[in-house]
Amino acid sequence: MEHVTSRWGVLVLQALSDGEAWRFSELRRELQLASEKMLTQTLRTLERDGFVHREVHPVIPPHVDYTLTPLGKGAAGHLVALASWIGANQAEVTQAQESYDGS
């Protein structure tokens, strides 16, 4: 659970949730704040846990694609729904924080 709900795990799963195959460089551009090392570690961890499939194409230079496995699609669906709910309720959360901070 920790790997899926980590900051970078959530963002990687959300990016891959569109169903397309992503190259590392595309993910790196999408997740601009993630360092190359952090993105590599996150992808390896999610692959090990069975959420991400890594396919290496035998060409030069190497071409690697990342996609979600069925398990990853299930997890990503829940995360995308949660992110959508958070976005829709952000104003209420901000109001609650301001109310709390004011008291």
mmCIF file of C-alpha atoms in Angstrom:
data_model
loop_
_atom_site.group_PDB
_atom_site.id
_atom_site.type_symbol
_atom_site.label_atom_id
_atom_site.label_comp_id
_atom_site.label_asym_id
_atom_site.label_seq_id
_atom_site.Cartn_x
_atom_site.Cartn_y
_atom_site.Cartn_z
ATOM 1 C CA MET A 1 0.000 0.000 0.000
ATOM 2 C CA GLU A 2 2.855 2.350 0.790
ATOM 3 C CA HIS A 3 4.208 2.170 -2.765
ATOM 4 C CA VAL A 4 0.864 2.901 -4.405
ATOM 5 C CA THR A 5 0.015 5.780 -2.084
ATOM 6 C CA SER A 6 3.440 7.430 -2.087
ATOM 7 C CA ARG A 7 3.686 10.847 -3.716
ATOM 8 C CA TRP A 8 5.400 9.534 -6.834
ATOM 9 C CA GLY A 9 3.515 6.240 -6.927
ATOM 10 C CA VAL A 10 0.208 8.099 -7.142
ATOM 11 C CA LEU A 11 1.481 10.400 -9.882
ATOM 12 C CA VAL A 12 2.988 7.563 -11.953
ATOM 13 C CA LEU A 13 -0.188 5.493 -11.720
ATOM 14 C CA GLN A 14 -2.282 8.526 -12.604
ATOM 15 C CA ALA A 15 -0.117 9.278 -15.666
ATOM 16 C CA LEU A 16 -0.230 5.669 -16.847
ATOM 17 C CA SER A 17 -3.989 5.430 -16.264
ATOM 18 C CA ASP A 18 -4.726 6.777 -19.754
ATOM 19 C CA GLY A 19 -4.031 3.280 -21.114
ATOM 20 C CA GLU A 20 -1.186 4.370 -23.377
ATOM 21 C CA ALA A 21 2.366 3.040 -23.252
ATOM 22 C CA TRP A 22 4.758 5.670 -21.888
ATOM 23 C CA ARG A 23 8.494 5.919 -22.402
ATOM 24 C CA PHE A 24 10.668 6.930 -19.462
ATOM 25 C CA SER A 25 11.464 10.320 -20.999
ATOM 26 C CA GLU A 26 7.738 11.041 -21.458
ATOM 27 C CA LEU A 27 7.024 10.211 -17.827
ATOM 28 C CA ARG A 28 9.984 12.344 -16.778
ATOM 29 C CA ARG A 29 8.556 15.335 -18.677
ATOM 30 C CA GLU A 30 5.076 14.717 -17.264
ATOM 31 C CA LEU A 31 6.343 14.495 -13.685
ATOM 32 C CA GLN A 32 8.766 17.400 -13.856
ATOM 33 C CA LEU A 33 9.406 17.580 -10.114
ATOM 34 C CA ALA A 34 10.502 13.933 -9.881
ATOM 35 C CA SER A 35 14.213 13.375 -10.206
ATOM 36 C CA GLU A 36 15.390 10.733 -12.644
ATOM 37 C CA LYS A 37 16.530 8.588 -9.719
ATOM 38 C CA MET A 38 13.177 8.881 -7.909
ATOM 39 C CA LEU A 39 11.203 8.066 -11.051
ATOM 40 C CA THR A 40 13.417 5.030 -11.725
ATOM 41 C CA GLN A 41 12.985 3.783 -8.153
ATOM 42 C CA THR A 42 9.228 4.320 -8.251
ATOM 43 C CA LEU A 43 8.814 2.493 -11.562
ATOM 44 C CA ARG A 44 10.944 -0.432 -10.345
ATOM 45 C CA THR A 45 8.974 -0.681 -7.118
ATOM 46 C CA LEU A 46 5.615 -0.546 -8.903
ATOM 47 C CA GLU A 47 6.858 -3.154 -11.388
ATOM 48 C CA ARG A 48 8.005 -5.417 -8.547
ATOM 49 C CA ASP A 49 4.615 -5.055 -6.846
ATOM 50 C CA GLY A 50 2.805 -6.021 -10.053
ATOM 51 C CA PHE A 51 1.250 -2.636 -10.896
ATOM 52 C CA VAL A 52 3.464 -1.641 -13.830
ATOM 53 C CA HIS A 53 4.626 -3.665 -16.829
ATOM 54 C CA ARG A 54 8.009 -2.777 -18.326
ATOM 55 C CA GLU A 55 8.589 -3.864 -21.905
ATOM 56 C CA VAL A 56 12.055 -3.614 -23.424
ATOM 57 C CA HIS A 57 12.144 -3.543 -27.227
ATOM 58 C CA PRO A 58 15.294 -5.095 -28.749
ATOM 59 C CA VAL A 59 16.440 -2.072 -30.739
ATOM 60 C CA ILE A 60 19.359 0.306 -30.535
ATOM 61 C CA PRO A 61 19.127 2.582 -28.693
ATOM 62 C CA PRO A 62 17.011 0.624 -26.210
ATOM 63 C CA HIS A 63 13.312 1.443 -26.242
ATOM 64 C CA VAL A 64 11.393 0.760 -23.030
ATOM 65 C CA ASP A 65 7.637 1.203 -22.576
ATOM 66 C CA TYR A 66 5.715 1.313 -19.315
ATOM 67 C CA THR A 67 2.036 0.375 -19.018
ATOM 68 C CA LEU A 68 -0.293 -0.607 -16.222
ATOM 69 C CA THR A 69 -1.048 -4.233 -15.485
ATOM 70 C CA PRO A 70 -4.647 -5.208 -14.702
ATOM 71 C CA LEU A 71 -3.783 -4.821 -11.005
ATOM 72 C CA GLY A 72 -2.338 -1.380 -11.723
ATOM 73 C CA LYS A 73 -5.433 -0.357 -13.683
ATOM 74 C CA GLY A 74 -7.612 -1.252 -10.715
ATOM 75 C CA ALA A 75 -5.465 0.749 -8.301
ATOM 76 C CA ALA A 76 -5.173 3.692 -10.700
ATOM 77 C CA GLY A 77 -8.941 3.824 -11.147
ATOM 78 C CA HIS A 78 -9.397 4.324 -7.418
ATOM 79 C CA LEU A 79 -6.589 6.882 -7.205
ATOM 80 C CA VAL A 80 -7.924 8.922 -10.125
ATOM 81 C CA ALA A 81 -11.398 8.895 -8.550
ATOM 82 C CA LEU A 82 -9.931 10.039 -5.224
ATOM 83 C CA ALA A 83 -7.916 12.805 -6.911
ATOM 84 C CA SER A 84 -11.071 13.961 -8.696
ATOM 85 C CA TRP A 85 -13.016 13.993 -5.428
ATOM 86 C CA ILE A 86 -10.248 15.983 -3.718
ATOM 87 C CA GLY A 87 -10.256 18.514 -6.536
ATOM 88 C CA ALA A 88 -14.022 18.885 -6.393
ATOM 89 C CA ASN A 89 -13.935 19.451 -2.625
ATOM 90 C CA GLN A 90 -10.787 21.574 -2.353
ATOM 91 C CA ALA A 91 -12.708 24.788 -1.645
ATOM 92 C CA GLU A 92 -14.499 23.161 1.297
ATOM 93 C CA VAL A 93 -11.216 21.821 2.673
ATOM 94 C CA THR A 94 -9.582 25.242 2.346
ATOM 95 C CA GLN A 95 -12.551 26.859 4.119
ATOM 96 C CA ALA A 96 -12.322 24.307 6.957
ATOM 97 C CA GLN A 97 -8.568 24.975 7.304
ATOM 98 C CA GLU A 98 -9.104 28.750 7.411
ATOM 99 C CA SER A 99 -11.867 28.336 9.982
ATOM 100 C CA TYR A 100 -9.685 26.104 12.121
ATOM 101 C CA ASP A 101 -6.652 28.403 11.837
ATOM 102 C CA GLY A 102 -8.798 31.425 12.780
ATOM 103 C CA SER A 103 -10.006 29.901 16.031
#
